């Protein structure tokens, strides 16, 4: 069996990176350990909790269920691409405004899922918002505030000309 | 790095994928969405020596009408199935069942064919493939073959697919325009694996149900049709008594497991309640669709 290292090229938040990985390295581990992008959190590591959600070629994906080598040539977006402490991204600001942050562990995953929702899905009503968020778990149970943040973001999106 | 060591090949074509699998000595695995395979690899329940990634193969991401059947390619993801206009028009029961498949992020990656090959007894797309007389197209270096769905599932997570075969597409029967359907599922959290689900198809002819199909999932080792319950309804007046008799025969035919989520008795109870609703919905839709 060959246990070789492979060189891959990935664009993350607009920057190109060359990384050497073993085929079995998970994308979540590559982001955190090889590139120091620790904003992507790792919770359950089998696709239940949603903490590790990133965008892969524009759609949300579990980075703990994706191999880094599968993302060779792909465009990845992580929570680091959303904004900074001084200039929060729009989704981050909505979380802050609605007290949706709580302990913050699940937050990056929620932010990335919501970014996918805003870009790729037309939702109406709280039921659809809750369903769209149902793949992300918040152990602080801050759901009401998170739903309120999404509600505002969707309202804002709909009112845009 | 949670998975065990493996070699990784990004297949350039179906033939390439088949060659790599043939060389893997029965130990290769195909990855498309990986939403079921990767958790199993992370737990080291599955340790393939070679992982063949089919994501870069062109032409496998199409849904098309071939004759009177719908062909779903191996890279058609759940979100594509959910939005596909051909499926919504010709097999609306699949569109209805898709609403229960996992969560948004998993639907972005997971594939229809991958779900069927994974053969989880509580997954919706294997059940839909049983319901719509699916045929699985498999390719290996030995040639192509088509596996009818009634020869495909062999148990929980077990199929008759050979380890060197790659699935390229699954064909489904289309529903006649006057066919009504019902689909009801119960899960602890929306999108989680079902504790039980029932799907029903029927037409209405001279005031009576015809071509009745009833399928269940989460109630045995594999998704299955329930012919005894179908027979009770077929061609008979759909009275409360008929429905009650069909529900009884369905409850008698299923063999659910007890696990930490639910007891067998509770699952059997759910099966009856869900069947009643699904039969009602199918009849209502069949009445609306009956030609004047």
Coordinates of C-alpha atoms in Angstrom, one line a residue:
Chain A
X1 CA 0.0 0.0 0.0
X2 CA 1.4 3.4 -0.9
X3 CA 1.3 6.0 1.8
X4 CA 2.4 8.9 -0.2
X5 CA 2.1 12.6 0.3
X6 CA 0.4 14.5 -2.5
X7 CA 0.7 18.1 -3.4
X8 CA -2.6 19.9 -3.9
X9 CA -3.6 23.5 -4.8
X10 CA -6.6 25.0 -3.1
X11 CA -8.1 28.5 -3.2
X12 CA -9.2 29.5 0.3
X13 CA -11.1 32.8 0.8
X14 CA -9.6 34.0 -2.5
X15 CA -6.0 33.0 -1.7
X16 CA -4.2 30.1 -3.4
X17 CA -2.4 27.6 -1.2
X18 CA -0.2 24.7 -2.1
X19 CA -0.4 22.0 0.6
X20 CA 1.2 18.6 0.9
X21 CA -1.3 16.1 2.3
X22 CA -1.8 12.4 2.9
X23 CA -4.9 11.1 1.0
X24 CA -6.6 10.4 4.3
X25 CA -6.3 13.9 5.7
X26 CA -9.7 15.4 6.3
X27 CA -10.3 18.9 4.9
X28 CA -11.2 20.1 8.4
X29 CA -7.8 18.9 9.7
X30 CA -5.9 20.5 6.8
X31 CA -7.6 23.9 7.3
X32 CA -6.8 23.8 11.1
X33 CA -3.5 22.0 11.3
X34 CA -1.7 22.8 8.1
X35 CA -3.0 26.3 7.4
X36 CA -3.8 27.5 10.9
X37 CA -7.4 28.4 9.9
X38 CA -8.9 27.4 13.3
X39 CA -12.1 29.3 12.7
X40 CA -13.5 26.1 11.2
X41 CA -14.5 24.1 14.3
X42 CA -14.5 20.3 14.7
X43 CA -17.3 18.8 16.7
X44 CA -18.6 15.3 16.1
X45 CA -16.4 14.4 13.1
X46 CA -19.0 12.3 11.5
X47 CA -21.4 14.8 9.9
X48 CA -24.0 15.3 12.5
X49 CA -23.3 18.6 14.3
X50 CA -22.4 20.9 11.4
X51 CA -19.7 22.8 13.3
X52 CA -17.1 22.2 10.5
X53 CA -19.3 23.5 7.7
X54 CA -17.4 25.4 5.0
X55 CA -18.4 26.4 1.4
X56 CA -16.9 24.1 -1.3
X57 CA -17.3 25.7 -4.8
X58 CA -20.1 27.9 -3.5
X59 CA -22.2 25.4 -1.6
X60 CA -22.0 24.3 2.0
X61 CA -20.2 21.1 2.8
X62 CA -19.1 19.3 5.9
X63 CA -15.3 19.6 6.0
X64 CA -15.1 16.6 8.3
X65 CA -16.7 14.5 5.6
X66 CA -14.5 15.8 2.8
X67 CA -10.9 14.7 2.1
X68 CA -8.5 17.6 1.6
X69 CA -7.3 15.8 -1.6
X70 CA -10.9 15.9 -3.0
X71 CA -10.7 19.7 -2.8
X72 CA -7.6 19.8 -5.1
X73 CA -8.4 22.7 -7.5
X74 CA -11.5 23.8 -5.6
X75 CA -12.6 27.1 -4.1
X76 CA -13.1 26.9 -0.4
X77 CA -14.7 29.6 1.8
X78 CA -14.3 29.5 5.6
X79 CA -15.5 31.8 8.4
X80 CA -12.2 33.7 8.2
X81 CA -13.4 35.0 4.8
X82 CA -16.5 36.6 6.4
X83 CA -15.0 39.5 8.2
X84 CA -12.7 40.7 11.0
X85 CA -13.3 41.7 14.6
X86 CA -13.2 45.3 13.5
X87 CA -15.4 44.8 10.4
X88 CA -17.8 42.0 10.9
X89 CA -19.4 40.3 7.9
X90 CA -23.1 40.8 7.4
X91 CA -24.1 37.4 8.8
X92 CA -21.7 37.9 11.8
X93 CA -23.2 41.3 12.5
X94 CA -26.8 39.9 12.4
X95 CA -25.7 37.2 14.9
X96 CA -24.3 39.9 17.2
X97 CA -27.4 42.1 16.9
X98 CA -29.7 39.2 17.8
X99 CA -27.5 37.7 20.6
X100 CA -27.2 34.5 18.5
X101 CA -23.5 34.0 19.5
X102 CA -23.7 32.2 22.9
X103 CA -20.5 30.3 23.5
X104 CA -19.5 30.6 19.8
X105 CA -18.5 27.0 19.2
X106 CA -21.2 26.2 16.7
X107 CA -21.2 29.7 15.3
X108 CA -18.7 29.3 12.3
X109 CA -20.8 26.3 11.0
X110 CA -24.0 28.3 11.3
X111 CA -22.5 31.3 9.6
X112 CA -21.4 29.2 6.6
X113 CA -24.7 27.3 6.4
X114 CA -26.5 30.7 6.4
X115 CA -24.2 32.1 3.8
X116 CA -25.3 29.1 1.6
X117 CA -29.0 29.7 2.4
X118 CA -28.7 33.4 1.5
X119 CA -27.0 32.7 -1.8
X120 CA -28.7 29.5 -3.0
X121 CA -32.1 29.1 -1.4
X122 CA -35.3 31.1 -1.3
X123 CA -36.9 30.5 2.1
X124 CA -40.2 31.7 3.4
X125 CA -41.4 31.5 6.9
X126 CA -39.9 30.3 10.2
X127 CA -40.6 26.6 9.4
X128 CA -38.4 26.7 6.4
X129 CA -35.7 28.6 8.2
X130 CA -35.7 26.1 11.0
X131 CA -35.5 23.2 8.5
X132 CA -32.6 24.8 6.7
X133 CA -30.7 25.2 10.0
X134 CA -31.6 21.7 11.2
X135 CA -28.2 20.2 10.2
X136 CA -26.4 22.4 12.7
X137 CA -26.5 21.8 16.4
X138 CA -26.1 24.4 19.1
X139 CA -25.5 22.9 22.5
X140 CA -26.3 26.2 24.2
X141 CA -29.7 25.9 22.5
X142 CA -29.5 29.5 21.2
X143 CA -31.8 28.6 18.3
X144 CA -34.4 31.3 18.8
X145 CA -31.8 34.0 18.4
X146 CA -30.2 32.3 15.5
X147 CA -33.6 32.1 13.7
X148 CA -34.2 35.8 14.5
X149 CA -30.8 36.6 12.8
X150 CA -31.7 34.6 9.7
X151 CA -35.2 36.2 9.6
X152 CA -33.6 39.6 9.5
X153 CA -31.1 38.6 6.8
X154 CA -33.8 37.1 4.6
X155 CA -36.0 40.2 5.0
X156 CA -33.0 42.4 4.1
X157 CA -32.3 40.2 1.0
X158 CA -35.9 40.3 -0.1
X159 CA -36.2 44.1 0.2
X160 CA -33.1 44.6 -1.9
X161 CA -34.0 45.9 -5.4
Chain B
X1 CA -6.5 11.9 10.5
X2 CA -9.3 9.6 11.4
X3 CA -9.5 7.3 8.4
X4 CA -7.0 4.4 8.0
X5 CA -4.4 4.7 5.3
X6 CA -5.6 4.3 1.7
X7 CA -4.6 5.2 -1.8
X8 CA -6.7 7.8 -3.6
X9 CA -7.4 7.9 -7.3
X10 CA -9.4 10.6 -9.0
X11 CA -11.1 8.7 -11.9
X12 CA -11.1 10.3 -15.3
X13 CA -13.7 8.1 -16.8
X14 CA -16.0 5.2 -15.9
X15 CA -13.6 2.8 -17.6
X16 CA -10.7 4.2 -15.5
X17 CA -12.8 3.8 -12.3
X18 CA -13.5 0.2 -13.2
X19 CA -9.8 -0.5 -13.9
X20 CA -8.8 0.9 -10.5
X21 CA -11.5 -1.2 -8.7
X22 CA -10.4 -4.3 -10.6
X23 CA -6.9 -3.8 -9.4
X24 CA -7.9 -3.3 -5.8
X25 CA -8.4 -6.9 -5.1
X26 CA -12.0 -6.5 -3.8
X27 CA -10.9 -3.8 -1.4
X28 CA -11.7 -0.6 -3.4
X29 CA -14.5 1.8 -2.6
X30 CA -16.2 4.4 -4.8
X31 CA -16.7 7.8 -3.4
X32 CA -19.2 10.4 -4.8
X33 CA -20.8 12.5 -2.1
X34 CA -19.3 10.4 0.7
X35 CA -21.9 11.5 3.2
X36 CA -22.4 7.9 4.4
X37 CA -19.0 6.5 3.5
X38 CA -16.8 9.1 5.2
X39 CA -18.4 8.7 8.6
X40 CA -17.8 5.0 8.3
X41 CA -14.2 5.6 7.3
X42 CA -13.8 8.1 10.2
X43 CA -15.0 5.4 12.6
X44 CA -12.8 2.9 10.8
X45 CA -15.8 0.6 10.2
X46 CA -14.7 0.7 6.6
X47 CA -11.0 0.6 5.6
X48 CA -10.7 0.5 1.8
X49 CA -7.2 0.1 0.4
X50 CA -8.1 2.3 -2.6
X51 CA -10.7 5.1 -2.8
X52 CA -11.9 5.9 -6.3
X53 CA -13.3 9.4 -6.5
X54 CA -15.8 9.7 -9.4
X55 CA -16.6 13.4 -8.9
X56 CA -14.5 14.5 -11.9
X57 CA -16.1 12.1 -14.4
X58 CA -18.1 14.1 -17.0
X59 CA -21.7 13.3 -17.9
X60 CA -22.8 11.5 -14.7
X61 CA -24.7 14.4 -13.2
X62 CA -27.8 14.2 -15.5
X63 CA -31.4 13.3 -14.9
X64 CA -32.9 12.3 -18.3
X65 CA -35.9 10.5 -19.7
X66 CA -34.9 7.3 -21.5
X67 CA -37.9 5.8 -23.1
X68 CA -40.5 5.8 -20.4
X69 CA -38.0 5.7 -17.6
X70 CA -36.1 8.3 -15.6
X71 CA -32.3 7.8 -15.6
X72 CA -30.6 9.3 -12.6
X73 CA -26.8 9.6 -13.1
X74 CA -24.3 8.6 -10.4
X75 CA -23.4 12.3 -9.6
X76 CA -26.9 13.6 -9.3
X77 CA -26.9 15.1 -5.8
X78 CA -29.8 15.2 -3.5
X79 CA -30.4 18.9 -3.9
X80 CA -30.5 18.3 -7.7
X81 CA -33.0 15.5 -7.3
X82 CA -35.2 17.7 -5.1
X83 CA -35.3 20.5 -7.6
X84 CA -35.4 18.4 -10.8
X85 CA -38.5 19.3 -12.9
X86 CA -38.6 16.0 -14.7
X87 CA -38.7 14.1 -11.4
X88 CA -41.3 16.5 -10.0
X89 CA -43.5 15.9 -13.0
X90 CA -43.0 12.2 -13.7
X91 CA -42.1 10.8 -10.3
X92 CA -43.5 13.3 -7.7
X93 CA -43.4 10.8 -4.9
X94 CA -39.6 11.0 -5.1
X95 CA -39.7 14.8 -4.8
X96 CA -42.0 14.5 -1.7
X97 CA -39.6 11.9 -0.1
X98 CA -36.6 14.1 -0.9
X99 CA -37.9 16.7 1.6
X100 CA -36.9 14.2 4.4
X101 CA -33.4 13.4 3.1
X102 CA -30.8 14.6 5.6
X103 CA -30.0 18.3 5.9
X104 CA -29.2 21.1 3.4
X105 CA -25.5 20.7 3.7
X106 CA -25.6 16.9 3.3
X107 CA -28.0 17.2 0.4
X108 CA -25.4 19.5 -1.4
X109 CA -22.9 16.5 -1.5
X110 CA -24.9 13.3 -1.1
X111 CA -26.1 11.5 -4.3
X112 CA -29.2 9.5 -5.2
X113 CA -27.2 6.5 -6.5
X114 CA -24.8 6.6 -3.5
X115 CA -27.7 6.4 -1.1
X116 CA -29.2 3.4 -2.9
X117 CA -25.8 1.6 -3.0
X118 CA -25.2 2.3 0.7
X119 CA -28.5 0.4 1.3
X120 CA -29.5 1.9 4.7
X121 CA -32.9 0.4 5.5
X122 CA -34.0 3.7 6.9
X123 CA -33.1 5.9 3.9
X124 CA -35.6 7.3 1.5
X125 CA -34.0 6.8 -1.9
X126 CA -33.5 3.0 -1.6
X127 CA -37.2 2.9 -0.8
X128 CA -38.1 5.0 -3.8
X129 CA -36.1 2.7 -6.0
X130 CA -38.0 -0.3 -4.7
X131 CA -41.3 1.6 -5.2
X132 CA -40.5 2.6 -8.8
X133 CA -39.0 -0.8 -10.1
X134 CA -35.5 0.6 -10.2
X135 CA -32.7 -0.8 -12.3
X136 CA -29.1 -0.3 -11.3
X137 CA -26.5 0.1 -14.1
X138 CA -23.1 -1.3 -13.0
X139 CA -19.9 -1.3 -15.0
X140 CA -16.7 -3.4 -14.4
X141 CA -13.8 -4.5 -16.5
X142 CA -15.9 -7.6 -17.2
X143 CA -18.6 -5.5 -18.9
X144 CA -21.9 -3.8 -18.1
X145 CA -24.9 -5.3 -16.4
X146 CA -28.2 -4.1 -15.2
X147 CA -29.4 -5.2 -11.8
X148 CA -33.2 -5.1 -11.1
X149 CA -34.0 -3.7 -7.7
X150 CA -35.6 -6.9 -6.5
X151 CA -32.2 -8.6 -6.9
X152 CA -30.2 -5.7 -5.4
X153 CA -30.7 -5.4 -1.7
X154 CA -29.5 -8.3 0.3
X155 CA -29.8 -7.0 3.8
X156 CA -29.0 -4.0 6.0
X157 CA -26.1 -2.1 4.2
X158 CA -25.6 -5.2 1.9
X159 CA -26.2 -5.3 -1.8
X160 CA -25.5 -7.7 -4.7
X161 CA -23.1 -5.2 -6.2
X162 CA -19.7 -6.8 -6.8
X163 CA -16.7 -5.0 -5.2
X164 CA -15.2 -4.2 -8.7
X165 CA -18.4 -2.7 -10.0
X166 CA -19.1 1.0 -10.3
X167 CA -22.7 2.2 -10.5
X168 CA -23.2 4.7 -13.3
X169 CA -26.9 5.4 -13.1
X170 CA -30.2 4.1 -11.7
X171 CA -33.4 4.0 -13.9
X172 CA -36.8 4.5 -12.3
X173 CA -40.3 3.9 -13.6
X174 CA -42.3 7.1 -14.3
X175 CA -45.7 7.5 -12.6
X176 CA -48.8 7.8 -14.9
X177 CA -50.2 11.4 -14.7
X178 CA -53.3 10.1 -12.9
X179 CA -51.3 8.2 -10.2
X180 CA -51.8 9.6 -6.7
X181 CA -49.2 9.3 -4.1
X182 CA -48.7 9.6 -0.3
X183 CA -45.5 9.7 1.7
X184 CA -45.3 9.9 5.5
X185 CA -42.2 9.6 7.7
X186 CA -41.5 10.0 11.3
X187 CA -38.0 10.9 12.5
X188 CA -36.8 12.4 15.9
X189 CA -35.3 15.4 14.1
X190 CA -36.4 16.5 10.6
X191 CA -33.8 15.1 8.2
X192 CA -32.5 12.4 10.5
X193 CA -32.9 8.7 9.6
X194 CA -36.6 7.7 9.9
X195 CA -38.0 5.6 12.7
X196 CA -40.5 4.5 10.0
X197 CA -41.9 5.7 6.7
X198 CA -44.6 4.5 4.4
X199 CA -45.2 5.4 0.7
X200 CA -48.3 4.6 -1.3
X201 CA -49.2 4.9 -5.0
X202 CA -52.6 4.3 -6.6
X203 CA -54.8 5.3 -9.5
X204 CA -58.6 5.7 -9.3
X205 CA -60.7 3.9 -11.9
X206 CA -64.5 3.7 -11.7
X207 CA -64.4 4.9 -8.1
X208 CA -61.9 2.2 -7.0
X209 CA -58.2 2.1 -6.3
X210 CA -56.0 0.4 -9.0
X211 CA -52.3 -0.3 -9.4
X212 CA -51.8 0.0 -5.7
X213 CA -48.2 0.0 -4.4
X214 CA -47.3 0.3 -0.8
X215 CA -43.6 0.4 0.3
X216 CA -42.1 0.8 3.8
X217 CA -38.7 1.7 5.2
X218 CA -37.1 1.6 8.7
X219 CA -39.3 -1.4 9.4
X220 CA -37.0 -4.3 8.5
X221 CA -33.5 -5.2 7.1
X222 CA -34.3 -3.5 3.8
X223 CA -37.0 -1.3 2.2
X224 CA -39.7 -3.4 0.8
X225 CA -43.2 -3.5 -0.9
X226 CA -46.0 -5.0 1.2
X227 CA -48.0 -7.1 -1.3
X228 CA -50.5 -8.3 1.3
X229 CA -51.6 -4.8 2.2
X230 CA -51.7 -3.8 -1.5
X231 CA -54.0 -6.7 -2.3
X232 CA -56.5 -5.6 0.4
X233 CA -57.0 -2.3 -1.3
X234 CA -56.6 -3.2 -5.0
X235 CA -59.9 -2.9 -6.8
X236 CA -61.9 -2.7 -3.6
X237 CA -64.0 0.2 -2.3
X238 CA -61.7 2.4 -0.2
X239 CA -63.9 2.4 3.0
X240 CA -62.6 3.0 6.5
X241 CA -62.9 -0.8 6.9
X242 CA -60.7 -1.5 3.9
X243 CA -58.1 1.0 5.1
X244 CA -58.1 -0.6 8.6
X245 CA -57.7 -4.1 7.1
X246 CA -54.8 -2.9 4.9
X247 CA -53.1 -1.2 7.9
X248 CA -53.5 -4.4 9.9
X249 CA -51.9 -6.6 7.2
X250 CA -49.1 -4.1 6.8
X251 CA -48.4 -4.1 10.6
X252 CA -48.4 -7.9 10.5
X253 CA -46.0 -8.0 7.5
X254 CA -43.2 -5.7 8.9
X255 CA -40.4 -6.9 11.2
X256 CA -38.9 -3.8 12.8
X257 CA -35.9 -3.8 15.2
X258 CA -35.7 -2.5 18.7
X259 CA -32.8 -0.1 19.1
X260 CA -32.0 2.9 21.3
X261 CA -34.2 5.2 19.2
X262 CA -37.5 3.1 19.4
X263 CA -38.9 -0.3 20.3
X264 CA -40.2 -2.7 17.6
X265 CA -43.7 -2.2 19.0
X266 CA -43.5 1.6 18.7
X267 CA -42.2 1.3 15.2
X268 CA -45.0 -1.1 14.3
X269 CA -47.5 1.4 15.8
X270 CA -45.9 4.2 13.7
X271 CA -46.1 2.0 10.6
X272 CA -49.9 1.8 11.0
X273 CA -50.4 5.5 11.7
X274 CA -48.2 6.5 8.8
X275 CA -49.8 4.0 6.4
X276 CA -53.3 5.3 7.1
X277 CA -52.2 8.9 6.3
X278 CA -50.3 7.8 3.2
X279 CA -53.2 5.8 1.9
X280 CA -55.5 8.8 2.5
X281 CA -53.2 11.2 0.7
X282 CA -52.7 8.9 -2.3
X283 CA -56.5 8.4 -2.7
X284 CA -57.1 12.2 -2.5
X285 CA -54.5 12.9 -5.1
X286 CA -55.8 10.1 -7.3
X287 CA -59.3 11.5 -7.1
X288 CA -58.0 15.0 -8.1
X289 CA -56.0 13.5 -11.0
X290 CA -58.7 11.1 -12.3
X291 CA -59.6 11.9 -15.9
X292 CA -63.1 13.3 -16.3

